[in-house]
mmCIF file of C-alpha atoms and ligand atoms in Angstrom:
data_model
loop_
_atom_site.group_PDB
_atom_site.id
_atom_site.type_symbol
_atom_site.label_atom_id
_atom_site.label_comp_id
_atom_site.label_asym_id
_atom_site.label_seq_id
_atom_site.Cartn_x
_atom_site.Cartn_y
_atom_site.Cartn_z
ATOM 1 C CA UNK A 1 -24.236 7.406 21.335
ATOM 2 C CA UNK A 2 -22.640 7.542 18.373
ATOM 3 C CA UNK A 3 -18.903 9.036 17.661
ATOM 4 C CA UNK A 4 -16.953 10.821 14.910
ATOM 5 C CA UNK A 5 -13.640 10.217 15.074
ATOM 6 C CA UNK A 6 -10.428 11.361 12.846
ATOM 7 C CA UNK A 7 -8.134 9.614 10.669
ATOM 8 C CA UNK A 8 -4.782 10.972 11.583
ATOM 9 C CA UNK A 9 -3.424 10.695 8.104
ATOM 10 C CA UNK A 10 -5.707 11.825 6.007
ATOM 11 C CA UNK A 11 -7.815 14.177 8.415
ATOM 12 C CA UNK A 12 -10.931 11.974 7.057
ATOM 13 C CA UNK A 13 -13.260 11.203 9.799
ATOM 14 C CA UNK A 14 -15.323 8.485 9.995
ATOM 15 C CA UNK A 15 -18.941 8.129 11.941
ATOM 16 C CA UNK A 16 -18.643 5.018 14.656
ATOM 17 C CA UNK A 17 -22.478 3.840 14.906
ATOM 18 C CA UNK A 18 -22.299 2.139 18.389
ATOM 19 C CA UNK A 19 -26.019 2.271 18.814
ATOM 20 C CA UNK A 20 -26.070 0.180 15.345
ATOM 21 C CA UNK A 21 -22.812 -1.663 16.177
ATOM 22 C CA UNK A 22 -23.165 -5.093 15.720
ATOM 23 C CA UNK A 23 -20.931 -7.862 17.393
ATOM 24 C CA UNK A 24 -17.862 -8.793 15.538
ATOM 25 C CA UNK A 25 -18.883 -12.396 14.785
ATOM 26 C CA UNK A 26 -21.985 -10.984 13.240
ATOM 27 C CA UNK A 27 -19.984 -9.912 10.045
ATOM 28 C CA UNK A 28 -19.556 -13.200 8.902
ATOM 29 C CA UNK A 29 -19.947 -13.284 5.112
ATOM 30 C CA UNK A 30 -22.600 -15.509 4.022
ATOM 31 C CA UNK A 31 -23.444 -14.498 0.652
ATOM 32 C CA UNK A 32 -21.768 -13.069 -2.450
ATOM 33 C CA UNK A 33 -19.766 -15.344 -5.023
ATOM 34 C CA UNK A 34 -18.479 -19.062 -4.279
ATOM 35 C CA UNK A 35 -15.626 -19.338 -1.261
ATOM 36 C CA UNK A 36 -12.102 -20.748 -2.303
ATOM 37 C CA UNK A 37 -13.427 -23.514 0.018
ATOM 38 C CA UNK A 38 -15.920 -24.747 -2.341
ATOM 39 C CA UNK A 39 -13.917 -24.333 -5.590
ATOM 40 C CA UNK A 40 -12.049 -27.229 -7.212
ATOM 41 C CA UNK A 41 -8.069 -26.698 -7.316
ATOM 42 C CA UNK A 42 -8.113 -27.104 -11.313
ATOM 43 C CA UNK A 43 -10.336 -24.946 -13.651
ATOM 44 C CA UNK A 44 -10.305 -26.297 -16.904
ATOM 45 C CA UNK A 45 -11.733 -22.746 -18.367
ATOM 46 C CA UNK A 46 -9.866 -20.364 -16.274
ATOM 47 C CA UNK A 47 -7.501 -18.533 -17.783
ATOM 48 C CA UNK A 48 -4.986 -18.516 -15.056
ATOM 49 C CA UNK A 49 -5.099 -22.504 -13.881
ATOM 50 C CA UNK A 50 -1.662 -23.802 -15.252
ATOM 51 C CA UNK A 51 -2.425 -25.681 -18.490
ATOM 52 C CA UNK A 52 -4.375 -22.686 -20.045
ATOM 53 C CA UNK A 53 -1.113 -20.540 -20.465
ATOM 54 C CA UNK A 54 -2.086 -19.671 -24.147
ATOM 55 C CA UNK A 55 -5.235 -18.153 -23.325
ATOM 56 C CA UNK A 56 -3.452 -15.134 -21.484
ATOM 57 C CA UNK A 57 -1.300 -12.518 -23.045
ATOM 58 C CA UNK A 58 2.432 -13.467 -22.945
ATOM 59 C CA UNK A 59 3.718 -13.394 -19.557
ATOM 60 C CA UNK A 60 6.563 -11.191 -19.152
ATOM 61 C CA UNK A 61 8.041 -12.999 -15.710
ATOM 62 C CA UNK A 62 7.641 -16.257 -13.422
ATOM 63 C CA UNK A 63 8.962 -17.619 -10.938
ATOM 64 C CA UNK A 64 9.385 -21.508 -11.498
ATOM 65 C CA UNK A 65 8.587 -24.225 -9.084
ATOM 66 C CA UNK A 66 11.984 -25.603 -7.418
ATOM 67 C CA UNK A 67 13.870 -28.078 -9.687
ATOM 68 C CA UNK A 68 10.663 -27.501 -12.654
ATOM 69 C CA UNK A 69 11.063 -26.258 -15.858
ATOM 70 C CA UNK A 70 8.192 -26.925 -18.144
ATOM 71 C CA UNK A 71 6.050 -24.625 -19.610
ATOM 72 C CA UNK A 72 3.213 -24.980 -16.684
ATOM 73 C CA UNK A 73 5.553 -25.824 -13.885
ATOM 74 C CA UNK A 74 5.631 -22.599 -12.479
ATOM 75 C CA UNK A 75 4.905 -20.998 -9.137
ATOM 76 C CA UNK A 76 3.780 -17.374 -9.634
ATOM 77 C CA UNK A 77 3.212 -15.706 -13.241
ATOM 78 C CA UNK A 78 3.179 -12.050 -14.470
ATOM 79 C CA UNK A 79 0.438 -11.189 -17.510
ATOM 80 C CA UNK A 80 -0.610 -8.047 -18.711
ATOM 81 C CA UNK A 81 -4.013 -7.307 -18.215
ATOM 82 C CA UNK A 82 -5.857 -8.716 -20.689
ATOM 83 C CA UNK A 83 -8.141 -5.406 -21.132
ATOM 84 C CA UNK A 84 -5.654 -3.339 -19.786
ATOM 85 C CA UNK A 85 -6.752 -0.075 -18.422
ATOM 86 C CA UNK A 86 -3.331 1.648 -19.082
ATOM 87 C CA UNK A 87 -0.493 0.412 -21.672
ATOM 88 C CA UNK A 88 3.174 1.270 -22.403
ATOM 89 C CA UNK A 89 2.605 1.177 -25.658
ATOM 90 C CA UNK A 90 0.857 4.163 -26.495
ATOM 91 C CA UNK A 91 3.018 7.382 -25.803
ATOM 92 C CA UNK A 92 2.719 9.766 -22.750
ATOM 93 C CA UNK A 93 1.297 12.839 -24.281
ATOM 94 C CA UNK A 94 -1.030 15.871 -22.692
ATOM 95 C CA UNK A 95 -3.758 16.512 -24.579
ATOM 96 C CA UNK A 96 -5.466 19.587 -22.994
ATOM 97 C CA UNK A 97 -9.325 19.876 -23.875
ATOM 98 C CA UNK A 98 -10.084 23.286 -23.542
ATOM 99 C CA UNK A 99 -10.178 23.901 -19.482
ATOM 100 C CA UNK A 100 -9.434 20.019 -18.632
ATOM 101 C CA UNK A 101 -6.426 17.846 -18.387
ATOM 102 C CA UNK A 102 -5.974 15.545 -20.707
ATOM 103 C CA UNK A 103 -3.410 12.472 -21.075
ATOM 104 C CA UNK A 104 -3.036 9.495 -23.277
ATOM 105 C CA UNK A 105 -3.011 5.953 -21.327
ATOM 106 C CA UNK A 106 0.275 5.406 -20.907
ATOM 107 C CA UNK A 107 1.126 3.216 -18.369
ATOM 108 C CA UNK A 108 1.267 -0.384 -17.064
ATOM 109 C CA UNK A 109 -1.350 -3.310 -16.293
ATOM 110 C CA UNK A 110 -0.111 -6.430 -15.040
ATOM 111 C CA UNK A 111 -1.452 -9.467 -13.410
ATOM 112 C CA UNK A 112 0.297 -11.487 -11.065
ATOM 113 C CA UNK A 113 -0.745 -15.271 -10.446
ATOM 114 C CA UNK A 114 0.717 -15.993 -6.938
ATOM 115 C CA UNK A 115 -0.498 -19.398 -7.130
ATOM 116 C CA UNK A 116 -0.859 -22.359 -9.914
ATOM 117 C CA UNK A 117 -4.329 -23.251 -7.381
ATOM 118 C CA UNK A 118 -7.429 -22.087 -8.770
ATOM 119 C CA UNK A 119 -8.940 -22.869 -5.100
ATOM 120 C CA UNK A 120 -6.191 -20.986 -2.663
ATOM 121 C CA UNK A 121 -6.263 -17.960 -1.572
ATOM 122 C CA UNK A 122 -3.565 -16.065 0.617
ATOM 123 C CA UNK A 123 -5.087 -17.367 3.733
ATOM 124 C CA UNK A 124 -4.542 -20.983 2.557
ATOM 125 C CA UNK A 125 -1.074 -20.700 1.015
ATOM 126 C CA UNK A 126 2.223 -21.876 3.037
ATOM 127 C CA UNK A 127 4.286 -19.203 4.350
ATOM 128 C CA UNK A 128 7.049 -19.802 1.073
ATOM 129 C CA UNK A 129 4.402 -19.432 -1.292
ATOM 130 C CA UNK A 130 3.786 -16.031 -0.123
ATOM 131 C CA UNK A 131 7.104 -14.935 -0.098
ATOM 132 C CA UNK A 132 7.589 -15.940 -3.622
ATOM 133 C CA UNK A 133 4.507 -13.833 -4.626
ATOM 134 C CA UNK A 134 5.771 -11.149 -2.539
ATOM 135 C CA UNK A 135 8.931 -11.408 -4.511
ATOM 136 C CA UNK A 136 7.184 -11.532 -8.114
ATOM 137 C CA UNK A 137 5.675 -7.990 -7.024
ATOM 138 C CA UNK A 138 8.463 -6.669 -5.639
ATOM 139 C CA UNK A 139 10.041 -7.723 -9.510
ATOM 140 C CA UNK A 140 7.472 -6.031 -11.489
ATOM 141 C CA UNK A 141 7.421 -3.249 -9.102
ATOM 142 C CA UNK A 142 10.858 -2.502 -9.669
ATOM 143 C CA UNK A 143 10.879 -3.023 -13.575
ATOM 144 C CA UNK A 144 7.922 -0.074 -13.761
ATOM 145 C CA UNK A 145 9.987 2.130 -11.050
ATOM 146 C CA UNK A 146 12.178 1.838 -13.859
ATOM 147 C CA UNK A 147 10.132 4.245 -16.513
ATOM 148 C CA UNK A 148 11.036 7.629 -15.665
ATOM 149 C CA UNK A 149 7.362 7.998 -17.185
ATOM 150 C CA UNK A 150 6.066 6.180 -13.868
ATOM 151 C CA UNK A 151 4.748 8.563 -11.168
ATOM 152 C CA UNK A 152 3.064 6.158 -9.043
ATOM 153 C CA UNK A 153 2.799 2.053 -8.742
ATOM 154 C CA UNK A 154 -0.403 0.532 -7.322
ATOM 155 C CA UNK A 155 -0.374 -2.860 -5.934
ATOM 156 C CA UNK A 156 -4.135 -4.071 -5.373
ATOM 157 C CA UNK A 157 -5.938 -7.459 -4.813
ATOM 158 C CA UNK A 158 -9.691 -8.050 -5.594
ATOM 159 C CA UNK A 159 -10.946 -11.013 -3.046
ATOM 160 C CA UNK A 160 -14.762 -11.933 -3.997
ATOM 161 C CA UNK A 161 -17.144 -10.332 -6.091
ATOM 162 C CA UNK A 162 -18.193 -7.677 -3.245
ATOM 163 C CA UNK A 163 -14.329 -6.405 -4.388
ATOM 164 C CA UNK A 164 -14.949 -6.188 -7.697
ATOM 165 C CA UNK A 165 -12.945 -9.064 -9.227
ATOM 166 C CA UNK A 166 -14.426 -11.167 -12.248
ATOM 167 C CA UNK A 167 -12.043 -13.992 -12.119
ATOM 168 C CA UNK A 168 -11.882 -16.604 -9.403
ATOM 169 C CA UNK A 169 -8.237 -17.639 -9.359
ATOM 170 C CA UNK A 170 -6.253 -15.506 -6.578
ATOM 171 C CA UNK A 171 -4.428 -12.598 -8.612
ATOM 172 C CA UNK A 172 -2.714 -9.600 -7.319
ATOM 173 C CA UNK A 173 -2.909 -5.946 -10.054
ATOM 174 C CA UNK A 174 -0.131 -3.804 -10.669
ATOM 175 C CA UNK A 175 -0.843 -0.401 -12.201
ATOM 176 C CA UNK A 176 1.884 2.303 -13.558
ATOM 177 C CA UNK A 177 0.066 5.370 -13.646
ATOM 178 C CA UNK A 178 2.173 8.798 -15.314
ATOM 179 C CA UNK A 179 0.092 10.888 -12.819
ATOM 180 C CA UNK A 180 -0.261 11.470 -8.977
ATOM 181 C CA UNK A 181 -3.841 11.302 -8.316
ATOM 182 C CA UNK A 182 -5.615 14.089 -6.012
ATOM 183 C CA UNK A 183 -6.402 11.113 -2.962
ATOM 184 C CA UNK A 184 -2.526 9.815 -2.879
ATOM 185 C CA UNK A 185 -0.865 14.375 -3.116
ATOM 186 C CA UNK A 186 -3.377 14.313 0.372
ATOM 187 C CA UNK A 187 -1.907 11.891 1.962
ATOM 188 C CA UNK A 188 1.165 12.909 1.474
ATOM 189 C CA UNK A 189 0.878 16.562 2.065
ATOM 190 C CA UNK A 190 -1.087 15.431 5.454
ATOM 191 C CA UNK A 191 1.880 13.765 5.715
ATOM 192 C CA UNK A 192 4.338 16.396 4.985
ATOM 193 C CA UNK A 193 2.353 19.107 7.197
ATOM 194 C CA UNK A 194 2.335 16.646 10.454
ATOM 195 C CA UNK A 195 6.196 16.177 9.874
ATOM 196 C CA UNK A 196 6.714 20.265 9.406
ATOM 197 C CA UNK A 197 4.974 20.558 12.833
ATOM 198 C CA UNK A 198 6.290 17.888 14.880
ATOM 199 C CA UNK A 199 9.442 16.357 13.004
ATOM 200 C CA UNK A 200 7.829 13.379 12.694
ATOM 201 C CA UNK A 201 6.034 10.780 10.761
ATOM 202 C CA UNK A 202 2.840 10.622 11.218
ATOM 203 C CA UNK A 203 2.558 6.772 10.517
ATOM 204 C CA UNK A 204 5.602 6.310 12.888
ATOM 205 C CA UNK A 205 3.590 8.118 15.582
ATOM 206 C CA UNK A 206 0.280 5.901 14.652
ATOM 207 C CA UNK A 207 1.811 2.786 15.154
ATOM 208 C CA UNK A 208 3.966 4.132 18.194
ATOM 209 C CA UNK A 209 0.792 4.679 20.026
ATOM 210 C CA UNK A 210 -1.039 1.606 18.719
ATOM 211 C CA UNK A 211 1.969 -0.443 20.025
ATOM 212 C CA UNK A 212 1.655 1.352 23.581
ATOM 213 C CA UNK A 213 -2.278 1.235 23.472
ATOM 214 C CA UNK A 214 -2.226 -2.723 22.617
ATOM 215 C CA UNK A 215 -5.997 -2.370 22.093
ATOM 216 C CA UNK A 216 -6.324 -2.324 18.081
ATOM 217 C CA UNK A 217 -3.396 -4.436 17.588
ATOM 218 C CA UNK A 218 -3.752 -7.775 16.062
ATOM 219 C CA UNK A 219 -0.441 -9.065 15.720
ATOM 220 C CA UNK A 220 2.714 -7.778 15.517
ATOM 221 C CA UNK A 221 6.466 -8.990 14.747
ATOM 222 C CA UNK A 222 10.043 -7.662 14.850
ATOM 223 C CA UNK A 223 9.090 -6.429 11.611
ATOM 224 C CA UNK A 224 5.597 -5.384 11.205
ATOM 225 C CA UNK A 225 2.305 -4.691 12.773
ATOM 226 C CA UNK A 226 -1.258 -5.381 11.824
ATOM 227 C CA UNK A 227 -4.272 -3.857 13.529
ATOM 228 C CA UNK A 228 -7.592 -2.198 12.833
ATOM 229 C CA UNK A 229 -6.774 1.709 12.882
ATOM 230 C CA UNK A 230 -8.840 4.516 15.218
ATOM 231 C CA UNK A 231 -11.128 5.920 12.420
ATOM 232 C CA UNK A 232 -11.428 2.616 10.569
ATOM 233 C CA UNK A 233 -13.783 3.663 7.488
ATOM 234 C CA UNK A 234 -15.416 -0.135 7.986
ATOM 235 C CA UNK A 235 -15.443 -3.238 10.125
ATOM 236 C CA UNK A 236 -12.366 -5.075 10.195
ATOM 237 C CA UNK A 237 -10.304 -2.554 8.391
ATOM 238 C CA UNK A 238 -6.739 -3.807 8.572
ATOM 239 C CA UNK A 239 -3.236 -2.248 8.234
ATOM 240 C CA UNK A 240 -0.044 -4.067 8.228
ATOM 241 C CA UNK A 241 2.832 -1.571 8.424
ATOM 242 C CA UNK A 242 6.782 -1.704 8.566
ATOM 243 C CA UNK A 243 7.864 -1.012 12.165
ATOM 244 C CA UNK A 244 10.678 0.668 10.707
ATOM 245 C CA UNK A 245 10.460 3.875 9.159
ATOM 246 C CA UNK A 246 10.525 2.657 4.974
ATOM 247 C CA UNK A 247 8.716 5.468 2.124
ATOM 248 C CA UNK A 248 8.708 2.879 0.123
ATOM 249 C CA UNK A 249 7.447 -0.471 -0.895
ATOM 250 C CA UNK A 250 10.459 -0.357 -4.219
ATOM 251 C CA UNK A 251 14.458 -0.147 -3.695
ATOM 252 C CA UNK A 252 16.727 -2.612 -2.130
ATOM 253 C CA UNK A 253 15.009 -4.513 0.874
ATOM 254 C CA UNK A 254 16.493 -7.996 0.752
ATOM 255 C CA UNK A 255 14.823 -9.284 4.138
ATOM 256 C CA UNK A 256 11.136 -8.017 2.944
ATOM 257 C CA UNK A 257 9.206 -10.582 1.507
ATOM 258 C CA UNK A 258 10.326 -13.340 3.801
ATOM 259 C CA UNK A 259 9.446 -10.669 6.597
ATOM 260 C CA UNK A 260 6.054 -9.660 5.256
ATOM 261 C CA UNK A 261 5.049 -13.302 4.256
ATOM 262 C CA UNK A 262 4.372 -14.513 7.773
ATOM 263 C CA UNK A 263 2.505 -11.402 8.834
ATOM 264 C CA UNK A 264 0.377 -11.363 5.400
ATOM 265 C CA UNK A 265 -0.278 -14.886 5.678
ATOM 266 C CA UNK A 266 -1.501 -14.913 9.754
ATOM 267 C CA UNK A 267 -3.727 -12.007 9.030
ATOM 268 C CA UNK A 268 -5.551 -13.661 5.961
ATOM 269 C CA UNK A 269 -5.813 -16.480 7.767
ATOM 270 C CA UNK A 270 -7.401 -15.019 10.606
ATOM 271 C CA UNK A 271 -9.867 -13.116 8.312
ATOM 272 C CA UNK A 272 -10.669 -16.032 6.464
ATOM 273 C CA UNK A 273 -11.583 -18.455 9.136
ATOM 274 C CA UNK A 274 -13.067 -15.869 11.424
ATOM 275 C CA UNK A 275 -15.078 -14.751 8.956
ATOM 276 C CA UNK A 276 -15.829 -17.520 6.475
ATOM 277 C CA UNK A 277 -13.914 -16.093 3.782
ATOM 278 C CA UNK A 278 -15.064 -12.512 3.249
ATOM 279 C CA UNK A 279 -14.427 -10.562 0.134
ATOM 280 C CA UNK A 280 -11.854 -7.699 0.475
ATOM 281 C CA UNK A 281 -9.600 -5.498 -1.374
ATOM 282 C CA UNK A 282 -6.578 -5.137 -0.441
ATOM 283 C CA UNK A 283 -4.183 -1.946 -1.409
ATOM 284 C CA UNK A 284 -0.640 -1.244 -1.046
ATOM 285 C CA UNK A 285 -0.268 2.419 -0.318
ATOM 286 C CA UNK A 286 3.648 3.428 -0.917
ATOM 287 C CA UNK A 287 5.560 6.912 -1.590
ATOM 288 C CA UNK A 288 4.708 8.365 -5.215
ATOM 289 C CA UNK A 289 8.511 7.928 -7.088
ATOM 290 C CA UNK A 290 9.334 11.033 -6.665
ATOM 291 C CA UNK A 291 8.602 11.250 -3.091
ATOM 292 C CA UNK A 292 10.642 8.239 -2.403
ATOM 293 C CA UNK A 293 13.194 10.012 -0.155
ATOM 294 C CA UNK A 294 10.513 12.035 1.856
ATOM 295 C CA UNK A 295 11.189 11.857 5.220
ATOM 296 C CA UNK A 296 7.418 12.231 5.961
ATOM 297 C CA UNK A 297 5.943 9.291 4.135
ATOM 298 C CA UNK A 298 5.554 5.354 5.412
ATOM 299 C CA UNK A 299 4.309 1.962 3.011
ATOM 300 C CA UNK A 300 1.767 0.262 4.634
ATOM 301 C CA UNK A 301 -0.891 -2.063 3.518
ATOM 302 C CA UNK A 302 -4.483 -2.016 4.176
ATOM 303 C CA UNK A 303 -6.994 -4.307 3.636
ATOM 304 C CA UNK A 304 -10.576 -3.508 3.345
ATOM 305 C CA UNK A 305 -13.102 -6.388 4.161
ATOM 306 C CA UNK A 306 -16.177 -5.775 1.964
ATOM 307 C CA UNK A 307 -19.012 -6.762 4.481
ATOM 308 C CA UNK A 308 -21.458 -3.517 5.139
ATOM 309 C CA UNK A 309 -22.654 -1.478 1.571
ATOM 310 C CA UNK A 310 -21.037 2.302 1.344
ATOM 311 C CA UNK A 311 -24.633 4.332 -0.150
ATOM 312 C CA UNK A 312 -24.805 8.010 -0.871
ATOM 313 C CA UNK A 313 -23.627 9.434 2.427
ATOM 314 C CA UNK A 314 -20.159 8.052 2.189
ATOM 315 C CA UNK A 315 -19.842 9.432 -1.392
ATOM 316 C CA UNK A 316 -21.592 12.600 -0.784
ATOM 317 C CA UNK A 317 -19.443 13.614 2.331
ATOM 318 C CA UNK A 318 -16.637 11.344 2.322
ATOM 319 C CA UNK A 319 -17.360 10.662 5.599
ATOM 320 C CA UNK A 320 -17.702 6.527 6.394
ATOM 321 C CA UNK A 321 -20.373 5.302 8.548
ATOM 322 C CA UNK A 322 -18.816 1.853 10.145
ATOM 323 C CA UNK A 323 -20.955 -0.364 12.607
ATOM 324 C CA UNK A 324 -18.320 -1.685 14.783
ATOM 325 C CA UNK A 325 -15.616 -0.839 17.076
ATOM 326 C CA UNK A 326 -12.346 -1.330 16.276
ATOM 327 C CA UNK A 327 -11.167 -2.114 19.637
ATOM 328 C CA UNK A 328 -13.635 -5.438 19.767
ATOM 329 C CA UNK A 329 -12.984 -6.085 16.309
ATOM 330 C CA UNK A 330 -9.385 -6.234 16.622
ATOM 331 C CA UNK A 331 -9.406 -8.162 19.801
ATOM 332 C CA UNK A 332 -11.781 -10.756 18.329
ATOM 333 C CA UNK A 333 -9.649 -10.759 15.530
ATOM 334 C CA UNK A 334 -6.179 -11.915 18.357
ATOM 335 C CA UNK A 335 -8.440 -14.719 19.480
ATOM 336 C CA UNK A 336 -9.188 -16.377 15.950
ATOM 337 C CA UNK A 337 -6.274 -19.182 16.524
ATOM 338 C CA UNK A 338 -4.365 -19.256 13.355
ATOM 339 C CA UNK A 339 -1.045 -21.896 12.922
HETATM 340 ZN ZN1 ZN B 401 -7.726 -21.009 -12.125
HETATM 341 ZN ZN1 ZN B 402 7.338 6.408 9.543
#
């Protein structure tokens, strides 16, 4: 028998097919584009391999490798997008058309380069590597927090050509948007409402019983937790969340990137020699700005492994039809031995 079970955050529900379910090692990806491990370190027409600085737009912050100074010497770079979907150059003006909204594309579109290696990927970077790239975000985060035009910062990564990326060097997005999208108000007014009824957060009280429960937990720390959540919308759907209560991903947290690196960098790993690389996005869901000191609302990160097709039903209903349990993909997921 099948099951429909509910996302307590977003009171989406998801359909478990158990009767289709397949075995967790059965996701392996074995098509799509080229794996990192079969890519050559050095791309001589890639835009992002150091070297091939001038074919980007200028960079507008790096992080240099220790004791380097040269123009390609350094460790993580910041572009803007190329073809950038929003930019701060245009003003922020509404435009109403007739009955519909209507606003100019103001905003930001950067690219971060976490890594001068065409050829590795999160799961294949050293802990420090990670907490640098952690740290260029957290910089270009906090420079976009700055524009009172900001509403809302989205961190994303597009892994493989499932995920929608065109380029093959690893590369984080950061988008400014001047709006709060319809998807991110739910979440937080399911967020608010569970908090007006029990005083609580409703991501605290997640992870509070995933901790207890132990059976959808992957890994956790002092600091964080990753495991697959209850209504996971497919297989292997991850979240890594801050143990202790934090809105949101911007403002002063010294200890978080050399916190977050080790827990980023064991769950990639895991993912990417469990399941021979798979394509993912991965999205960094944090408190709109002016929600920032809501009580109700918790960062997390979520990673979404791009390994079954969604077809009409999912965007006709919403609802997500995911062929494995959580509970067997999470514990197969403990037993991939990572260092
Ligand atoms: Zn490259
Ligand atoms: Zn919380």
């Amino acid at each position: 028998m099948s099951e429909l079970r509910q996302d307590l955050t977003t009171r989406e529900w998801v359909i478990i097919a158990t009767d289709r379910a397949r075995r967790p090692q059965e996701f392996t990806a074995t098509d799509g584009g080229k794996k990192a491990a079969q890519l050559p370190p050095y791309s001589e027409t890639c835009p992002f391999c150091p070297g091939n600085e001038k074919f980007t737009p200028e960079e507008n912050f790096r992080i240099n490798q220790v004791g380097k100074s040269g123009p390609s010497d350094w460790q993580t770079r910041v572009i803007p997008n190329k073809f950038p979907a929003l930019s701060p150059k245009s003003e922020l003006t509404r435009l109403p058309d007739h009955i519909f909204n209507r606003v100019n594309g103001y905003g930001y579109h950067e690219v971060v380069i976490e890594t001068p290696f065409h050829n590795r990927p999160l799961a294949l970077m050293e802990v420090g590597e990670i907490e640098k790239a952690i740290q260029t975000i957290r910089g270009r985060y906090e420079a976009m927090r700055a524009d009172p035009k900001v509403r809302l910062i989205v961190v994303f990564k597009n892994h493989g050509r499932a995920a929608g990326t065109s380029l093959e060097h690893p590369h984080f997005q950061i988008v400014g948007v001047p709006i709060v999208p319809g998807g991110v108000r739910s979440r937080i007014e399911v967020a608010e409402r569970y908090y007006d009824d029990t005083g609580n957060c409703v991501y605290c009280a997640v992870m509070e019983h995933e901790i207890k429960d132990k059976e959808r937990i992957i890994l956790e720390t002092e600091y964080f937790i990753a495991f697959h959540p209850f209504a996971s919308r497919m297989p292997f759907e991850t979240w890594i969340m801050p143990c202790g209560h934090i809105t949101s991903f911007g403002g002063p947290q010294p200890d978080l990137p050399s916190t977050l690196a080790p827990v980023l960098k064991q769950v990639q790993a895991k993912l990417y020699h469990g399941l021979n690389d798979p394509d993912f996005n991965l999205i960094l869901h944090t408190a709109p700005l002016a929600d920032e000191d809501a009580p109700y609302y918790h960062w997390h990160i979520q990673i979404l492994p791009r390994l079954t097709l969604q077809a009409g039903f999912e965007l006709g209903s919403g609802i997500y039809i995911t062929t494995a349990l959580p509970e067997e993909t999470a514990k197969f997921m403990r037993d991939i031995p990572v260092n």
